[in-house]
mmCIF file of C-alpha atoms in Angstrom:
data_model
loop_
_atom_site.group_PDB
_atom_site.id
_atom_site.type_symbol
_atom_site.label_atom_id
_atom_site.label_comp_id
_atom_site.label_asym_id
_atom_site.label_seq_id
_atom_site.Cartn_x
_atom_site.Cartn_y
_atom_site.Cartn_z
ATOM 1 C CA MET A 1 95.591 56.282 -57.535
ATOM 2 C CA ALA A 2 94.495 54.454 -60.199
ATOM 3 C CA SER A 3 97.050 56.325 -62.231
ATOM 4 C CA HIS A 4 100.349 54.440 -60.460
ATOM 5 C CA SER A 5 101.784 52.065 -62.886
ATOM 6 C CA HIS A 6 103.624 49.631 -60.736
ATOM 7 C CA HIS A 7 100.780 48.771 -59.077
ATOM 8 C CA ASP A 8 100.096 44.849 -57.639
ATOM 9 C CA PRO A 9 96.480 44.017 -58.141
ATOM 10 C CA GLN A 10 97.669 40.977 -55.580
ATOM 11 C CA ALA A 11 99.310 43.677 -53.095
ATOM 12 C CA THR A 12 95.615 44.995 -52.218
ATOM 13 C CA THR A 13 94.544 41.124 -51.002
ATOM 14 C CA GLY A 14 96.178 40.971 -48.114
ATOM 15 C CA VAL A 15 98.968 38.295 -49.847
ATOM 16 C CA ILE A 16 102.428 39.627 -49.748
ATOM 17 C CA PRO A 17 104.893 37.952 -51.808
ATOM 18 C CA PRO A 18 107.912 36.837 -51.686
ATOM 19 C CA ALA A 19 111.165 39.268 -52.448
ATOM 20 C CA GLN A 20 113.118 39.540 -55.375
ATOM 21 C CA THR A 21 115.941 40.331 -54.332
ATOM 22 C CA LYS A 22 119.022 38.718 -56.152
ATOM 23 C CA ALA A 23 119.172 41.202 -59.297
ATOM 24 C CA ILE A 24 119.763 43.344 -56.641
ATOM 25 C CA TRP A 25 122.745 41.633 -54.354
ATOM 26 C CA ARG A 26 123.985 40.797 -57.564
ATOM 27 C CA THR A 27 124.248 44.249 -58.568
ATOM 28 C CA PHE A 28 125.903 45.019 -55.137
ATOM 29 C CA VAL A 29 128.554 42.294 -55.759
ATOM 30 C CA ILE A 30 129.588 43.590 -59.509
ATOM 31 C CA LEU A 31 130.457 47.650 -58.164
ATOM 32 C CA CYS A 32 131.829 46.076 -55.267
ATOM 33 C CA VAL A 33 134.004 44.151 -57.448
ATOM 34 C CA LEU A 34 134.863 47.029 -59.621
ATOM 35 C CA THR A 35 135.668 48.670 -57.112
ATOM 36 C CA ALA A 36 138.473 46.334 -55.348
ATOM 37 C CA ILE A 37 139.647 46.679 -58.940
ATOM 38 C CA GLU A 38 140.278 50.380 -58.942
ATOM 39 C CA PHE A 39 141.588 49.970 -55.681
ATOM 40 C CA ALA A 40 144.293 47.236 -57.014
ATOM 41 C CA PHE A 41 144.674 49.496 -59.759
ATOM 42 C CA ALA A 42 145.684 52.317 -57.760
ATOM 43 C CA PHE A 43 148.338 50.773 -55.998
ATOM 44 C CA ALA A 44 150.151 48.472 -58.685
ATOM 45 C CA MET A 45 150.146 50.958 -61.188
ATOM 46 C CA GLU A 46 152.269 54.208 -61.314
ATOM 47 C CA PRO A 47 149.394 57.102 -62.022
ATOM 48 C CA SER A 48 149.646 57.796 -65.353
ATOM 49 C CA MET A 49 147.225 58.300 -68.822
ATOM 50 C CA LEU A 50 146.545 54.834 -68.863
ATOM 51 C CA ARG A 51 145.899 54.438 -65.311
ATOM 52 C CA ASN A 52 143.229 57.204 -65.574
ATOM 53 C CA SER A 53 141.974 55.404 -68.206
ATOM 54 C CA ILE A 54 141.220 52.733 -66.491
ATOM 55 C CA PHE A 55 139.573 54.300 -63.672
ATOM 56 C CA ILE A 56 137.435 56.410 -65.503
ATOM 57 C CA ILE A 57 136.549 53.781 -67.791
ATOM 58 C CA LEU A 58 135.666 51.607 -64.012
ATOM 59 C CA THR A 59 133.458 54.637 -63.169
ATOM 60 C CA ILE A 60 131.539 54.645 -66.073
ATOM 61 C CA PHE A 61 130.517 51.000 -65.528
ATOM 62 C CA LYS A 62 129.234 51.865 -61.738
ATOM 63 C CA ALA A 63 127.530 54.494 -62.690
ATOM 64 C CA PHE A 64 125.597 52.546 -65.139
ATOM 65 C CA PHE A 65 125.012 49.640 -63.045
ATOM 66 C CA ILE A 66 123.867 52.492 -60.642
ATOM 67 C CA VAL A 67 121.831 54.619 -62.965
ATOM 68 C CA ALA A 68 120.322 50.808 -64.828
ATOM 69 C CA GLU A 69 119.557 49.186 -61.907
ATOM 70 C CA PHE A 70 119.277 50.400 -58.846
ATOM 71 C CA MET A 71 117.254 53.935 -60.586
ATOM 72 C CA HIS A 72 115.422 51.255 -62.604
ATOM 73 C CA LEU A 73 116.628 53.816 -65.979
ATOM 74 C CA LYS A 74 117.023 50.367 -68.053
ATOM 75 C CA HIS A 75 113.494 49.282 -67.528
ATOM 76 C CA GLU A 76 112.283 52.731 -68.225
ATOM 77 C CA THR A 77 110.820 53.916 -72.051
ATOM 78 C CA LYS A 78 113.620 54.097 -74.632
ATOM 79 C CA SER A 79 112.185 58.336 -75.128
ATOM 80 C CA LEU A 80 113.049 58.731 -70.901
ATOM 81 C CA ILE A 81 116.596 56.762 -71.154
ATOM 82 C CA TRP A 82 117.233 59.475 -73.998
ATOM 83 C CA THR A 83 115.989 62.420 -72.517
ATOM 84 C CA ILE A 84 117.966 62.107 -69.435
ATOM 85 C CA MET A 85 121.309 61.046 -71.261
ATOM 86 C CA ILE A 86 122.242 63.000 -74.199
ATOM 87 C CA PRO A 87 122.252 65.981 -72.241
ATOM 88 C CA THR A 88 124.262 63.843 -69.683
ATOM 89 C CA ALA A 89 126.438 63.023 -72.541
ATOM 90 C CA LEU A 90 126.825 66.313 -73.731
ATOM 91 C CA LEU A 91 129.270 66.954 -70.649
ATOM 92 C CA VAL A 92 132.350 65.361 -72.119
ATOM 93 C CA TRP A 93 133.115 67.978 -74.471
ATOM 94 C CA LEU A 94 132.249 70.661 -71.816
ATOM 95 C CA LEU A 95 134.725 68.429 -69.350
ATOM 96 C CA ILE A 96 136.971 67.803 -72.318
ATOM 97 C CA ALA A 97 136.886 71.561 -73.700
ATOM 98 C CA LEU A 98 138.153 72.581 -69.620
ATOM 99 C CA LEU A 99 140.565 70.760 -69.411
ATOM 100 C CA THR A 100 142.408 72.057 -72.429
ATOM 101 C CA GLU A 101 141.155 75.148 -71.644
ATOM 102 C CA GLY A 102 143.212 75.031 -68.034
ATOM 103 C CA THR A 103 146.475 73.224 -69.849
ATOM 104 C CA TYR A 104 146.777 76.129 -72.050
ATOM 105 C CA TYR A 105 145.908 78.852 -69.315
ATOM 106 C CA GLY A 106 148.672 77.004 -66.933
ATOM 107 C CA GLU A 107 151.200 77.062 -69.451
ATOM 108 C CA SER A 108 150.550 80.762 -70.790
ATOM 109 C CA ILE A 109 151.259 81.668 -66.964
ATOM 110 C CA PHE A 110 154.369 79.875 -66.527
ATOM 111 C CA ASN A 111 156.463 80.512 -69.701
ATOM 112 C CA TYR A 112 155.253 84.066 -68.964
ATOM 113 C CA PHE A 113 157.210 84.064 -65.655
ATOM 114 C CA LYS A 114 160.095 82.215 -66.599
ATOM 115 C CA MET B 1 72.186 65.654 -63.309
ATOM 116 C CA ASN B 2 74.028 65.691 -65.336
ATOM 117 C CA THR B 3 77.832 64.928 -63.542
ATOM 118 C CA THR B 4 78.510 61.643 -65.154
ATOM 119 C CA THR B 5 80.660 63.344 -67.696
ATOM 120 C CA LEU B 6 82.902 65.287 -64.889
ATOM 121 C CA GLU B 7 83.548 62.530 -62.777
ATOM 122 C CA GLN B 8 85.031 60.006 -65.625
ATOM 123 C CA PRO B 9 88.615 59.657 -66.018
ATOM 124 C CA ARG B 10 89.933 61.054 -69.494
ATOM 125 C CA THR B 11 91.570 58.424 -71.338
ATOM 126 C CA GLY B 12 92.589 60.562 -74.634
ATOM 127 C CA THR B 13 96.146 60.660 -75.272
ATOM 128 C CA TRP B 14 95.175 64.489 -75.720
ATOM 129 C CA ASP B 15 92.794 65.050 -72.472
ATOM 130 C CA GLY B 16 95.716 63.668 -70.033
ATOM 131 C CA GLY B 17 94.841 60.220 -70.061
ATOM 132 C CA ASN B 18 98.463 59.010 -70.286
ATOM 133 C CA GLU B 19 101.616 59.286 -68.362
ATOM 134 C CA PRO B 20 104.319 61.136 -70.996
ATOM 135 C CA LEU B 21 107.216 59.095 -70.664
ATOM 136 C CA LYS B 22 104.732 56.256 -69.339
ATOM 137 C CA ALA B 23 106.248 57.192 -65.462
ATOM 138 C CA SER B 24 104.410 59.020 -62.647
ATOM 139 C CA TYR B 25 104.574 63.035 -62.542
ATOM 140 C CA GLY B 26 106.766 62.789 -59.352
ATOM 141 C CA LYS B 27 109.530 60.676 -60.629
ATOM 142 C CA LEU B 28 109.458 62.486 -63.789
ATOM 143 C CA MET B 29 110.370 65.952 -61.519
ATOM 144 C CA MET B 30 112.778 63.662 -59.660
ATOM 145 C CA TRP B 31 113.857 62.727 -62.925
ATOM 146 C CA PHE B 32 114.655 66.217 -64.148
ATOM 147 C CA PHE B 33 116.017 67.584 -60.810
ATOM 148 C CA LEU B 34 118.412 64.850 -60.660
ATOM 149 C CA LEU B 35 119.093 65.859 -64.611
ATOM 150 C CA SER B 36 119.454 69.995 -63.258
ATOM 151 C CA ASP B 37 121.980 68.729 -60.529
ATOM 152 C CA THR B 38 123.982 66.348 -62.594
ATOM 153 C CA PHE B 39 124.762 69.626 -64.246
ATOM 154 C CA THR B 40 125.627 70.768 -61.152
ATOM 155 C CA PHE B 41 128.194 68.783 -60.095
ATOM 156 C CA SER B 42 130.221 68.350 -62.640
ATOM 157 C CA ALA B 43 130.418 72.164 -62.675
ATOM 158 C CA PHE B 44 132.711 71.245 -60.352
ATOM 159 C CA LEU B 45 134.443 67.931 -61.054
ATOM 160 C CA THR B 46 134.973 69.881 -64.305
ATOM 161 C CA THR B 47 136.374 72.689 -62.232
ATOM 162 C CA TYR B 48 138.148 70.922 -60.554
ATOM 163 C CA GLY B 49 139.944 69.699 -63.466
ATOM 164 C CA LEU B 50 140.951 72.210 -65.142
ATOM 165 C CA ILE B 51 142.290 74.526 -62.249
ATOM 166 C CA ARG B 52 144.363 71.025 -61.566
ATOM 167 C CA HIS B 53 145.652 71.349 -65.134
ATOM 168 C CA ARG B 54 146.347 75.076 -64.409
ATOM 169 C CA HIS B 55 148.345 73.852 -62.053
ATOM 170 C CA HIS B 56 152.324 71.700 -62.248
ATOM 171 C CA ALA B 57 151.349 68.103 -61.825
ATOM 172 C CA TYR B 58 154.296 66.423 -59.198
ATOM 173 C CA THR B 59 156.905 64.021 -61.307
ATOM 174 C CA GLY B 60 159.667 62.847 -59.000
ATOM 175 C CA PRO B 61 159.370 59.404 -57.570
ATOM 176 C CA HIS B 62 156.348 58.273 -55.177
ATOM 177 C CA ASP B 63 157.873 58.065 -52.302
ATOM 178 C CA GLN B 64 159.509 60.942 -51.977
ATOM 179 C CA PHE B 65 156.660 63.609 -52.509
ATOM 180 C CA THR B 66 156.372 66.401 -50.154
ATOM 181 C CA PHE B 67 153.366 69.135 -49.697
ATOM 182 C CA SER B 68 154.060 72.778 -51.634
ATOM 183 C CA LEU B 69 152.732 74.965 -52.601
ATOM 184 C CA ASP B 70 154.009 74.493 -56.408
ATOM 185 C CA HIS B 71 152.876 71.411 -57.289
ATOM 186 C CA TRP B 72 149.560 69.352 -57.309
ATOM 187 C CA PRO B 73 149.437 66.989 -54.406
ATOM 188 C CA ILE B 74 148.839 63.227 -54.927
ATOM 189 C CA PRO B 75 145.448 62.031 -53.466
ATOM 190 C CA ASP B 76 147.284 58.979 -51.842
ATOM 191 C CA LYS B 77 149.513 61.094 -50.029
ATOM 192 C CA VAL B 78 147.129 63.758 -48.005
ATOM 193 C CA PHE B 79 144.409 61.487 -47.733
ATOM 194 C CA ASN B 80 145.867 58.105 -45.673
ATOM 195 C CA ALA B 81 144.678 58.500 -42.122
ATOM 196 C CA PHE B 82 141.983 56.340 -40.350
ATOM 197 C CA PRO B 83 141.028 57.529 -36.876
ATOM 198 C CA GLY B 84 141.797 54.909 -34.637
ATOM 199 C CA LEU B 85 145.109 54.534 -35.886
ATOM 200 C CA HIS B 86 147.294 58.241 -35.520
ATOM 201 C CA GLY B 87 150.781 58.533 -37.921
ATOM 202 C CA MET B 88 149.808 55.257 -39.513
ATOM 203 C CA ASP B 89 150.583 55.783 -43.359
ATOM 204 C CA LEU B 90 146.635 54.068 -44.849
ATOM 205 C CA PRO B 91 146.402 55.939 -48.346
ATOM 206 C CA LEU B 92 142.288 55.579 -48.961
ATOM 207 C CA ALA B 93 141.854 53.014 -46.596
ATOM 208 C CA PHE B 94 139.091 55.562 -44.534
ATOM 209 C CA VAL B 95 137.789 56.871 -47.770
ATOM 210 C CA ALA B 96 136.735 53.033 -49.518
ATOM 211 C CA LEU B 97 135.748 52.579 -46.076
ATOM 212 C CA MET B 98 133.189 55.220 -47.272
ATOM 213 C CA THR B 99 132.567 54.333 -50.214
ATOM 214 C CA MET B 100 131.391 51.278 -49.233
ATOM 215 C CA ILE B 101 129.369 52.329 -46.893
ATOM 216 C CA LEU B 102 127.596 54.649 -48.831
ATOM 217 C CA ILE B 103 127.323 51.688 -51.781
ATOM 218 C CA LEU B 104 125.532 49.513 -48.991
ATOM 219 C CA SER B 105 122.886 52.429 -47.735
ATOM 220 C CA SER B 106 122.110 52.644 -52.179
ATOM 221 C CA VAL B 107 121.694 48.453 -51.764
ATOM 222 C CA THR B 108 119.024 48.391 -48.126
ATOM 223 C CA MET B 109 117.220 51.744 -50.416
ATOM 224 C CA VAL B 110 116.501 49.885 -53.270
ATOM 225 C CA LEU B 111 115.712 46.426 -51.741
ATOM 226 C CA ALA B 112 113.535 49.211 -49.295
ATOM 227 C CA VAL B 113 111.947 50.281 -52.921
ATOM 228 C CA GLU B 114 111.615 46.648 -53.252
ATOM 229 C CA ALA B 115 109.137 45.574 -50.793
ATOM 230 C CA GLY B 116 107.905 49.130 -51.196
ATOM 231 C CA HIS B 117 106.334 47.499 -54.747
ATOM 232 C CA ARG B 118 104.897 44.059 -52.420
ATOM 233 C CA MET B 119 102.728 46.351 -49.761
ATOM 234 C CA ASP B 120 105.435 44.688 -46.839
ATOM 235 C CA LYS B 121 105.497 47.683 -44.744
ATOM 236 C CA ASN B 122 107.377 45.678 -42.513
ATOM 237 C CA ASP B 123 110.042 45.437 -45.407
ATOM 238 C CA VAL B 124 110.392 48.913 -46.122
ATOM 239 C CA GLN B 125 110.493 50.045 -42.009
ATOM 240 C CA LYS B 126 113.641 47.916 -41.902
ATOM 241 C CA TRP B 127 115.514 48.967 -45.437
ATOM 242 C CA LEU B 128 114.530 52.367 -44.137
ATOM 243 C CA LEU B 129 116.341 52.032 -41.203
ATOM 244 C CA TRP B 130 119.290 50.481 -42.662
ATOM 245 C CA THR B 131 119.842 53.117 -45.290
ATOM 246 C CA LEU B 132 118.880 56.365 -42.578
ATOM 247 C CA LEU B 133 121.680 54.387 -40.593
ATOM 248 C CA PHE B 134 124.191 53.917 -43.823
ATOM 249 C CA GLY B 135 123.811 57.520 -44.921
ATOM 250 C CA CYS B 136 124.270 58.675 -41.174
ATOM 251 C CA CYS B 137 127.553 56.447 -40.715
ATOM 252 C CA PHE B 138 129.015 58.311 -43.679
ATOM 253 C CA ILE B 139 128.290 61.313 -43.303
ATOM 254 C CA GLY B 140 130.336 60.847 -39.704
ATOM 255 C CA SER B 141 132.880 59.981 -41.788
ATOM 256 C CA GLN B 142 132.653 63.248 -43.498
ATOM 257 C CA ALA B 143 133.077 64.984 -40.996
ATOM 258 C CA TRP B 144 135.893 63.014 -39.399
ATOM 259 C CA GLU B 145 137.533 63.342 -42.664
ATOM 260 C CA TRP B 146 136.896 66.912 -43.064
ATOM 261 C CA SER B 147 138.062 67.529 -38.821
ATOM 262 C CA HIS B 148 141.356 65.959 -39.610
ATOM 263 C CA PHE B 149 141.541 67.669 -43.182
ATOM 264 C CA ILE B 150 141.111 70.722 -41.474
ATOM 265 C CA HIS B 151 143.539 70.288 -38.066
ATOM 266 C CA GLY B 152 146.173 68.828 -40.493
ATOM 267 C CA THR B 153 149.704 67.174 -40.081
ATOM 268 C CA GLU B 154 152.159 67.619 -37.774
ATOM 269 C CA GLY B 155 154.650 67.795 -40.828
ATOM 270 C CA GLY B 156 153.326 70.389 -41.623
ATOM 271 C CA MET B 157 154.113 72.044 -44.652
ATOM 272 C CA THR B 158 157.638 74.862 -44.585
ATOM 273 C CA LEU B 159 157.545 77.854 -46.298
ATOM 274 C CA ALA B 160 160.372 79.672 -47.984
ATOM 275 C CA ASP B 161 160.211 81.566 -45.601
ATOM 276 C CA GLY B 162 160.753 78.884 -43.162
ATOM 277 C CA THR B 163 157.279 79.430 -41.938
ATOM 278 C CA LYS B 164 155.375 76.262 -41.241
ATOM 279 C CA ILE B 165 151.369 75.664 -41.439
ATOM 280 C CA PHE B 166 149.680 73.282 -40.590
ATOM 281 C CA GLY B 167 145.547 72.143 -41.911
ATOM 282 C CA ALA B 168 143.763 73.724 -44.629
ATOM 283 C CA ASN B 169 141.149 76.175 -44.942
ATOM 284 C CA LEU B 170 140.241 78.514 -47.086
ATOM 285 C CA VAL B 171 143.059 80.086 -47.944
ATOM 286 C CA GLN B 172 145.732 78.160 -46.815
ATOM 287 C CA ASN B 173 146.630 74.895 -47.116
ATOM 288 C CA GLN B 174 149.619 72.594 -46.337
ATOM 289 C CA TYR B 175 148.727 69.684 -48.682
ATOM 290 C CA GLY B 176 149.422 71.939 -51.498
ATOM 291 C CA PRO B 177 148.008 74.962 -53.635
ATOM 292 C CA PRO B 178 145.370 76.776 -51.634
ATOM 293 C CA LEU B 179 142.292 75.641 -54.382
ATOM 294 C CA PHE B 180 143.080 72.197 -53.679
ATOM 295 C CA ALA B 181 141.679 73.544 -49.798
ATOM 296 C CA ASP B 182 138.884 74.678 -51.539
ATOM 297 C CA LEU B 183 137.874 72.317 -54.205
ATOM 298 C CA PHE B 184 137.817 69.983 -51.573
ATOM 299 C CA PHE B 185 135.917 71.702 -49.536
ATOM 300 C CA PHE B 186 133.008 73.075 -52.114
ATOM 301 C CA ILE B 187 132.807 69.324 -53.951
ATOM 302 C CA THR B 188 132.745 67.184 -51.207
ATOM 303 C CA GLY B 189 130.990 69.892 -48.849
ATOM 304 C CA PHE B 190 128.447 70.360 -51.291
ATOM 305 C CA HIS B 191 127.812 66.275 -51.265
ATOM 306 C CA GLY B 192 127.266 66.260 -47.889
ATOM 307 C CA THR B 193 124.968 68.271 -48.093
ATOM 308 C CA HIS B 194 122.627 66.455 -50.264
ATOM 309 C CA VAL B 195 123.828 63.529 -48.150
ATOM 310 C CA PHE B 196 122.290 65.609 -45.859
ATOM 311 C CA SER B 197 118.746 66.556 -46.828
ATOM 312 C CA GLY B 198 118.581 62.742 -48.434
ATOM 313 C CA LEU B 199 118.805 61.769 -44.556
ATOM 314 C CA ILE B 200 116.130 64.298 -43.521
ATOM 315 C CA LEU B 201 113.479 62.790 -46.911
ATOM 316 C CA LEU B 202 114.444 59.745 -45.690
ATOM 317 C CA ILE B 203 113.443 60.701 -41.845
ATOM 318 C CA ILE B 204 110.036 61.849 -43.345
ATOM 319 C CA ILE B 205 108.941 59.030 -45.314
ATOM 320 C CA PHE B 206 110.267 56.359 -42.280
ATOM 321 C CA VAL B 207 107.672 58.306 -40.083
ATOM 322 C CA ASN B 208 105.102 58.674 -43.016
ATOM 323 C CA THR B 209 105.418 54.523 -43.799
ATOM 324 C CA VAL B 210 105.407 53.721 -39.823
ATOM 325 C CA ASN B 211 101.878 55.793 -39.805
ATOM 326 C CA GLY B 212 100.379 54.122 -42.338
ATOM 327 C CA THR B 213 100.571 56.640 -44.831
ATOM 328 C CA TYR B 214 101.416 54.708 -47.751
ATOM 329 C CA GLU B 215 99.363 51.662 -47.314
ATOM 330 C CA ARG B 216 96.484 54.130 -46.633
ATOM 331 C CA ARG B 217 97.198 55.621 -50.217
ATOM 332 C CA GLY B 218 98.217 52.376 -51.948
ATOM 333 C CA HIS B 219 101.435 52.559 -53.220
ATOM 334 C CA TYR B 220 105.195 53.231 -51.672
ATOM 335 C CA GLU B 221 105.613 55.670 -54.672
ATOM 336 C CA MET B 222 107.193 58.276 -52.584
ATOM 337 C CA VAL B 223 109.888 55.395 -51.576
ATOM 338 C CA GLU B 224 110.702 55.179 -54.578
ATOM 339 C CA LYS B 225 111.365 59.480 -56.106
ATOM 340 C CA VAL B 226 114.068 59.450 -52.556
ATOM 341 C CA GLY B 227 114.923 56.419 -53.613
ATOM 342 C CA LEU B 228 115.982 58.380 -56.593
ATOM 343 C CA TYR B 229 117.951 60.683 -55.216
ATOM 344 C CA TRP B 230 119.411 58.815 -53.146
ATOM 345 C CA HIS B 231 121.013 57.224 -55.612
ATOM 346 C CA PHE B 232 121.987 59.832 -57.236
ATOM 347 C CA VAL B 233 123.981 60.998 -54.437
ATOM 348 C CA ASP B 234 125.546 57.451 -54.596
ATOM 349 C CA LEU B 235 125.975 57.795 -57.763
ATOM 350 C CA VAL B 236 127.577 61.723 -57.388
ATOM 351 C CA TRP B 237 129.939 59.780 -54.988
ATOM 352 C CA VAL B 238 131.073 56.935 -57.227
ATOM 353 C CA PHE B 239 132.212 60.528 -59.290
ATOM 354 C CA VAL B 240 133.466 62.301 -56.848
ATOM 355 C CA PHE B 241 135.838 59.188 -55.551
ATOM 356 C CA THR B 242 137.314 58.795 -59.167
ATOM 357 C CA PHE B 243 138.527 62.087 -59.675
ATOM 358 C CA PHE B 244 139.259 63.854 -56.009
ATOM 359 C CA TYR B 245 140.437 60.094 -54.636
ATOM 360 C CA LEU B 246 141.490 58.403 -57.568
ATOM 361 C CA VAL B 247 142.979 60.246 -60.869
#
C-alpha cells in the first residue's frame, strides 16, 4: 500500500524502533487532573450558573485534548480540522436555542396552570 | 503490448493521484461518520437540556433534597451507590470510576496505534488486549448501574396518594419526572451500544493482528480507524458525564 502516508520505511527492515509514548502519558495525566478538578467543584461549590460554566469550560478542555492528541486531529491538515470543527461549532447554536425554548415552554405551562 | 500506461500509478492532482485533506480514504470516512454521530449525540444531550429547562429546578437546601415529580433531581442524589457498599451515600463515586476506566482504555488504544506505526505486532496485541479489558469493565459497570437504577432504592418515592414507587422504567421513575429516566436510558444506552460495537471491532482487529493480516498488509491503519471510533466513544462519555452527572 504505497498510498499509506504513515508507513515507516525503517519498519520493513525488521528493526522495531523504541516506543514514543511520552506525549500520550502527558495527555492522560492532563485528562485525569481536569476530571479531578471537576469533582472538586462538584463537591466544594453550591450549584449555580458559575459552577455549570466551570464544568462546561473544563469539559471543552478535556474534549480538546482527546480530539487533538488521541484522535490526532491537531496534526492533520488545516482543511480537515476546519471540516470537522465548523459543523460541530454550529451545535452551540442548537443548544442555546433549545435551552431557551425549553425554559419558555416550561414557564408558559406553569403560568397556565397557576 | 502497450500495457505500461495502465500499470503506472496516476500522480496528477485531478487524476486520483493525491489524497484529499492528506488523509487516507478510510480515515477520512471515519471522521465524517464520527461527525454525523456527533450530531446524534448532540441531539440527545440538547434534548436533555430542553426537557430539563422545561421542568422546575430544585431550589431548597442540598441536604434536604427528596425525590419528587415536581422538580428535576440533583444527579449526585441519584447516582450515589457503589457495588458492594450497600446503603452508603457515595455521590458520583461509581461514575468517577467508570470515567477513569474509559479514559484509561483510550490511553491503551492510542498506545496500540503508536505500536502499529512502529510495526510492533506484539505491542499492538498487548495494548489491544488492555483496551478490550477496560472496555469490558466499563460496559459491565454500566450494566450494574442500569440494574441499580431500574431496581431503585429502599426509600423509593411516595406519591401524592400515598402509594410508593421503586426504581425506574420508561413510564414511572422514583427519582423524579419520568422523562429523567427516559433520557437516562436513551443517552447512556446509546453510548453503551457504541461501546459494545467498539468492543466487537476491537475483537476483530485483535484477531487480525494475531493472524498477521496487518503485518502482511504493511500497515496497521485499521487499528488507527478503530482507534478513532474508540476515542470518540470516550469523548462522548466526557460530555455525557458533564451534562448528565455534574451539571
